[in-house]
Amino acid sequence: MKHKIILAISCLILSLKVKAQQKIQPIYYIDYSYASKHVLRGGVEFILMDGGENQDKLFLGTGYGVVGDHGKMHGIPDLHLSYNIGTLLFIKAGSSFSHAYSVVGISLFNSCDIGIGYSKSYNNSNVKIQGFTAGITFRLTHKDNVYGKLKIGF
């Protein structure tokens, strides 16, 4: 419980600090994945690195998710890094208090990521989320440089 409170306060402080800077705007995301259980997450992401012309981007995301286990709903915090290569491919690695995961797949102009990967539960976790995973992530923001540009012609 103490870890959840610390994570929530850290996310709030980071969000307020980032909102104070006009240059950085949070990107809201919603993520669904299935490993051995259905997991639904939501939160904010920030661009750590913007590749400019080649449109590579590194996102740092933090959020909170819910997972059902034996008829009970459990909350799990989430922290991840997502590296989007151009507007076509992505690599994502993340962790929560109960498991760690990595996912690779296709990105549709950085607005939607669809991927497969593997999730591994920690030995002391109450919720076991382990095995091959498939998931989809949607990003929502007003910031123009988040989404990839479609280049047609010359």
mmCIF file of C-alpha atoms in Angstrom:
data_model
loop_
_atom_site.group_PDB
_atom_site.id
_atom_site.type_symbol
_atom_site.label_atom_id
_atom_site.label_comp_id
_atom_site.label_asym_id
_atom_site.label_seq_id
_atom_site.Cartn_x
_atom_site.Cartn_y
_atom_site.Cartn_z
ATOM 1 C CA MET A 1 0.000 0.000 0.000
ATOM 2 C CA LYS A 2 2.864 2.353 0.860
ATOM 3 C CA HIS A 3 4.392 1.847 -2.600
ATOM 4 C CA LYS A 4 1.087 2.679 -4.318
ATOM 5 C CA ILE A 5 0.771 5.940 -2.395
ATOM 6 C CA ILE A 6 4.374 6.930 -3.183
ATOM 7 C CA LEU A 7 3.843 6.132 -6.882
ATOM 8 C CA ALA A 8 0.572 8.093 -7.007
ATOM 9 C CA ILE A 9 2.151 11.146 -5.344
ATOM 10 C CA SER A 10 5.182 10.942 -7.647
ATOM 11 C CA CYS A 11 2.928 10.786 -10.711
ATOM 12 C CA LEU A 12 0.925 13.779 -9.487
ATOM 13 C CA ILE A 13 4.040 15.870 -8.815
ATOM 14 C CA LEU A 14 5.547 14.897 -12.182
ATOM 15 C CA SER A 15 2.291 15.739 -13.952
ATOM 16 C CA LEU A 16 2.016 19.148 -12.241
ATOM 17 C CA LYS A 17 5.671 19.946 -12.916
ATOM 18 C CA VAL A 18 5.320 19.009 -16.576
ATOM 19 C CA LYS A 19 2.090 20.996 -16.983
ATOM 20 C CA ALA A 20 3.932 24.060 -15.731
ATOM 21 C CA GLN A 21 6.275 23.842 -18.692
ATOM 22 C CA GLN A 22 4.560 24.989 -21.892
ATOM 23 C CA LYS A 23 6.890 22.945 -24.061
ATOM 24 C CA ILE A 24 5.948 19.559 -22.589
ATOM 25 C CA GLN A 25 2.370 18.333 -22.679
ATOM 26 C CA PRO A 26 1.196 14.965 -21.352
ATOM 27 C CA ILE A 27 -0.059 12.379 -23.804
ATOM 28 C CA TYR A 28 -2.967 10.344 -22.465
ATOM 29 C CA TYR A 29 -2.999 6.635 -23.220
ATOM 30 C CA ILE A 30 -5.259 3.658 -22.727
ATOM 31 C CA ASP A 31 -3.830 0.164 -23.047
ATOM 32 C CA TYR A 32 -5.395 -3.306 -23.130
ATOM 33 C CA SER A 33 -3.328 -6.482 -22.972
ATOM 34 C CA TYR A 34 -3.854 -10.161 -22.348
ATOM 35 C CA ALA A 35 -1.183 -12.466 -20.964
ATOM 36 C CA SER A 36 -2.734 -14.988 -18.580
ATOM 37 C CA LYS A 37 -5.269 -12.355 -17.484
ATOM 38 C CA HIS A 38 -6.961 -9.316 -19.005
ATOM 39 C CA VAL A 39 -5.237 -6.049 -18.030
ATOM 40 C CA LEU A 40 -6.643 -2.565 -18.721
ATOM 41 C CA ARG A 41 -4.344 0.414 -18.082
ATOM 42 C CA GLY A 42 -4.554 4.158 -18.479
ATOM 43 C CA GLY A 43 -2.236 7.040 -17.755
ATOM 44 C CA VAL A 44 0.065 9.673 -19.203
ATOM 45 C CA GLU A 45 3.146 9.533 -21.385
ATOM 46 C CA PHE A 46 5.817 12.126 -22.064
ATOM 47 C CA ILE A 47 8.202 12.404 -24.992
ATOM 48 C CA LEU A 48 11.750 11.938 -23.716
ATOM 49 C CA MET A 49 13.375 11.973 -27.147
ATOM 50 C CA ASP A 50 12.087 13.307 -30.444
ATOM 51 C CA GLY A 51 14.039 12.142 -33.490
ATOM 52 C CA GLY A 52 12.910 15.033 -35.710
ATOM 53 C CA GLU A 53 12.893 14.155 -39.437
ATOM 54 C CA ASN A 54 13.027 10.371 -39.037
ATOM 55 C CA GLN A 55 10.116 10.581 -36.535
ATOM 56 C CA ASP A 56 11.690 8.242 -33.933
ATOM 57 C CA LYS A 57 10.260 8.884 -30.474
ATOM 58 C CA LEU A 58 10.971 7.644 -26.957
ATOM 59 C CA PHE A 59 7.967 7.796 -24.609
ATOM 60 C CA LEU A 60 8.049 7.459 -20.825
ATOM 61 C CA GLY A 61 4.673 6.404 -19.487
ATOM 62 C CA THR A 62 3.164 6.024 -16.059
ATOM 63 C CA GLY A 63 -0.319 4.977 -15.166
ATOM 64 C CA TYR A 64 -2.579 2.610 -13.309
ATOM 65 C CA GLY A 65 -4.300 -0.558 -14.395
ATOM 66 C CA VAL A 66 -6.839 -3.083 -13.221
ATOM 67 C CA VAL A 67 -6.722 -6.857 -13.519
ATOM 68 C CA GLY A 68 -9.234 -9.501 -12.488
ATOM 69 C CA ASP A 69 -7.929 -12.468 -10.492
ATOM 70 C CA HIS A 70 -10.201 -15.195 -9.058
ATOM 71 C CA GLY A 71 -13.229 -12.890 -9.021
ATOM 72 C CA LYS A 72 -11.391 -9.954 -7.413
ATOM 73 C CA MET A 73 -10.219 -6.751 -9.082
ATOM 74 C CA HIS A 74 -6.634 -5.716 -8.332
ATOM 75 C CA GLY A 75 -5.032 -2.371 -9.080
ATOM 76 C CA ILE A 76 -1.533 -2.330 -10.540
ATOM 77 C CA PRO A 77 0.626 0.742 -11.195
ATOM 78 C CA ASP A 78 2.507 0.817 -14.487
ATOM 79 C CA LEU A 79 5.780 2.376 -15.620
ATOM 80 C CA HIS A 80 7.065 1.830 -19.160
ATOM 81 C CA LEU A 81 9.379 3.037 -21.917
ATOM 82 C CA SER A 82 8.209 2.834 -25.511
ATOM 83 C CA TYR A 83 10.579 3.467 -28.417
ATOM 84 C CA ASN A 84 8.718 4.089 -31.657
ATOM 85 C CA ILE A 85 10.900 3.633 -34.733
ATOM 86 C CA GLY A 86 9.564 5.993 -37.388
ATOM 87 C CA THR A 87 5.809 5.585 -37.642
ATOM 88 C CA LEU A 88 5.798 1.843 -38.282
ATOM 89 C CA LEU A 89 7.492 -0.167 -35.483
ATOM 90 C CA PHE A 90 7.789 0.022 -31.697
ATOM 91 C CA ILE A 91 9.556 -1.670 -28.788
ATOM 92 C CA LYS A 92 8.089 -1.372 -25.299
ATOM 93 C CA ALA A 93 9.322 -2.505 -21.871
ATOM 94 C CA GLY A 94 7.475 -1.946 -18.637
ATOM 95 C CA SER A 95 6.957 -3.030 -15.076
ATOM 96 C CA SER A 96 4.500 -2.942 -12.220
ATOM 97 C CA PHE A 97 4.620 -4.274 -8.672
ATOM 98 C CA SER A 98 3.443 -7.685 -9.902
ATOM 99 C CA HIS A 99 5.152 -8.284 -13.267
ATOM 100 C CA ALA A 100 7.533 -7.056 -15.972
ATOM 101 C CA TYR A 101 6.812 -7.183 -19.683
ATOM 102 C CA SER A 102 8.258 -6.453 -23.100
ATOM 103 C CA VAL A 103 6.309 -6.004 -26.330
ATOM 104 C CA VAL A 104 7.240 -5.410 -29.996
ATOM 105 C CA GLY A 105 4.910 -4.653 -32.869
ATOM 106 C CA ILE A 106 3.554 -2.182 -35.359
ATOM 107 C CA SER A 107 2.717 1.445 -34.704
ATOM 108 C CA LEU A 108 0.113 3.305 -36.714
ATOM 109 C CA PHE A 109 1.554 6.843 -36.841
ATOM 110 C CA ASN A 110 2.254 6.684 -33.064
ATOM 111 C CA SER A 111 -1.478 6.945 -32.345
ATOM 112 C CA CYS A 112 -2.087 3.196 -31.995
ATOM 113 C CA ASP A 113 0.423 0.452 -31.131
ATOM 114 C CA ILE A 114 -0.423 -3.226 -31.680
ATOM 115 C CA GLY A 115 2.078 -5.777 -30.430
ATOM 116 C CA ILE A 116 3.012 -9.137 -28.977
ATOM 117 C CA GLY A 117 5.549 -10.014 -26.314
ATOM 118 C CA TYR A 118 6.141 -11.773 -23.025
ATOM 119 C CA SER A 119 5.225 -11.019 -19.423
ATOM 120 C CA LYS A 120 6.962 -12.460 -16.344
ATOM 121 C CA SER A 121 5.512 -12.336 -12.818
ATOM 122 C CA TYR A 122 7.635 -11.508 -9.835
ATOM 123 C CA ASN A 123 8.011 -14.344 -7.316
ATOM 124 C CA ASN A 124 6.392 -12.481 -4.422
ATOM 125 C CA SER A 125 3.431 -10.992 -6.343
ATOM 126 C CA ASN A 126 -0.160 -11.756 -5.409
ATOM 127 C CA VAL A 127 -1.393 -11.474 -8.996
ATOM 128 C CA LYS A 128 0.349 -13.799 -11.454
ATOM 129 C CA ILE A 129 0.468 -12.289 -14.952
ATOM 130 C CA GLN A 130 2.795 -14.507 -16.925
ATOM 131 C CA GLY A 131 3.192 -15.815 -20.459
ATOM 132 C CA PHE A 132 2.950 -14.577 -24.002
ATOM 133 C CA THR A 133 1.034 -11.332 -24.252
ATOM 134 C CA ALA A 134 -0.809 -9.399 -26.942
ATOM 135 C CA GLY A 135 -1.933 -5.821 -26.562
ATOM 136 C CA ILE A 136 -3.078 -2.565 -28.076
ATOM 137 C CA THR A 137 -2.381 1.019 -26.963
ATOM 138 C CA PHE A 138 -4.159 4.230 -28.013
ATOM 139 C CA ARG A 139 -2.591 7.699 -27.532
ATOM 140 C CA LEU A 140 -4.647 10.891 -27.311
ATOM 141 C CA THR A 141 -3.233 14.417 -27.293
ATOM 142 C CA HIS A 142 -3.533 17.851 -28.893
ATOM 143 C CA LYS A 143 0.218 18.066 -29.386
ATOM 144 C CA ASP A 144 1.101 18.019 -33.098
ATOM 145 C CA ASN A 145 4.548 16.416 -32.955
ATOM 146 C CA VAL A 146 3.370 13.187 -31.274
ATOM 147 C CA TYR A 147 1.672 11.617 -34.240
ATOM 148 C CA GLY A 148 3.626 10.683 -37.339
ATOM 149 C CA LYS A 149 3.192 12.537 -40.620
ATOM 150 C CA LEU A 150 2.078 10.743 -43.739
ATOM 151 C CA LYS A 151 4.513 11.581 -46.520
ATOM 152 C CA ILE A 152 3.093 11.174 -50.009
ATOM 153 C CA GLY A 153 4.842 12.211 -53.182
ATOM 154 C CA PHE A 154 7.966 14.308 -53.504
#
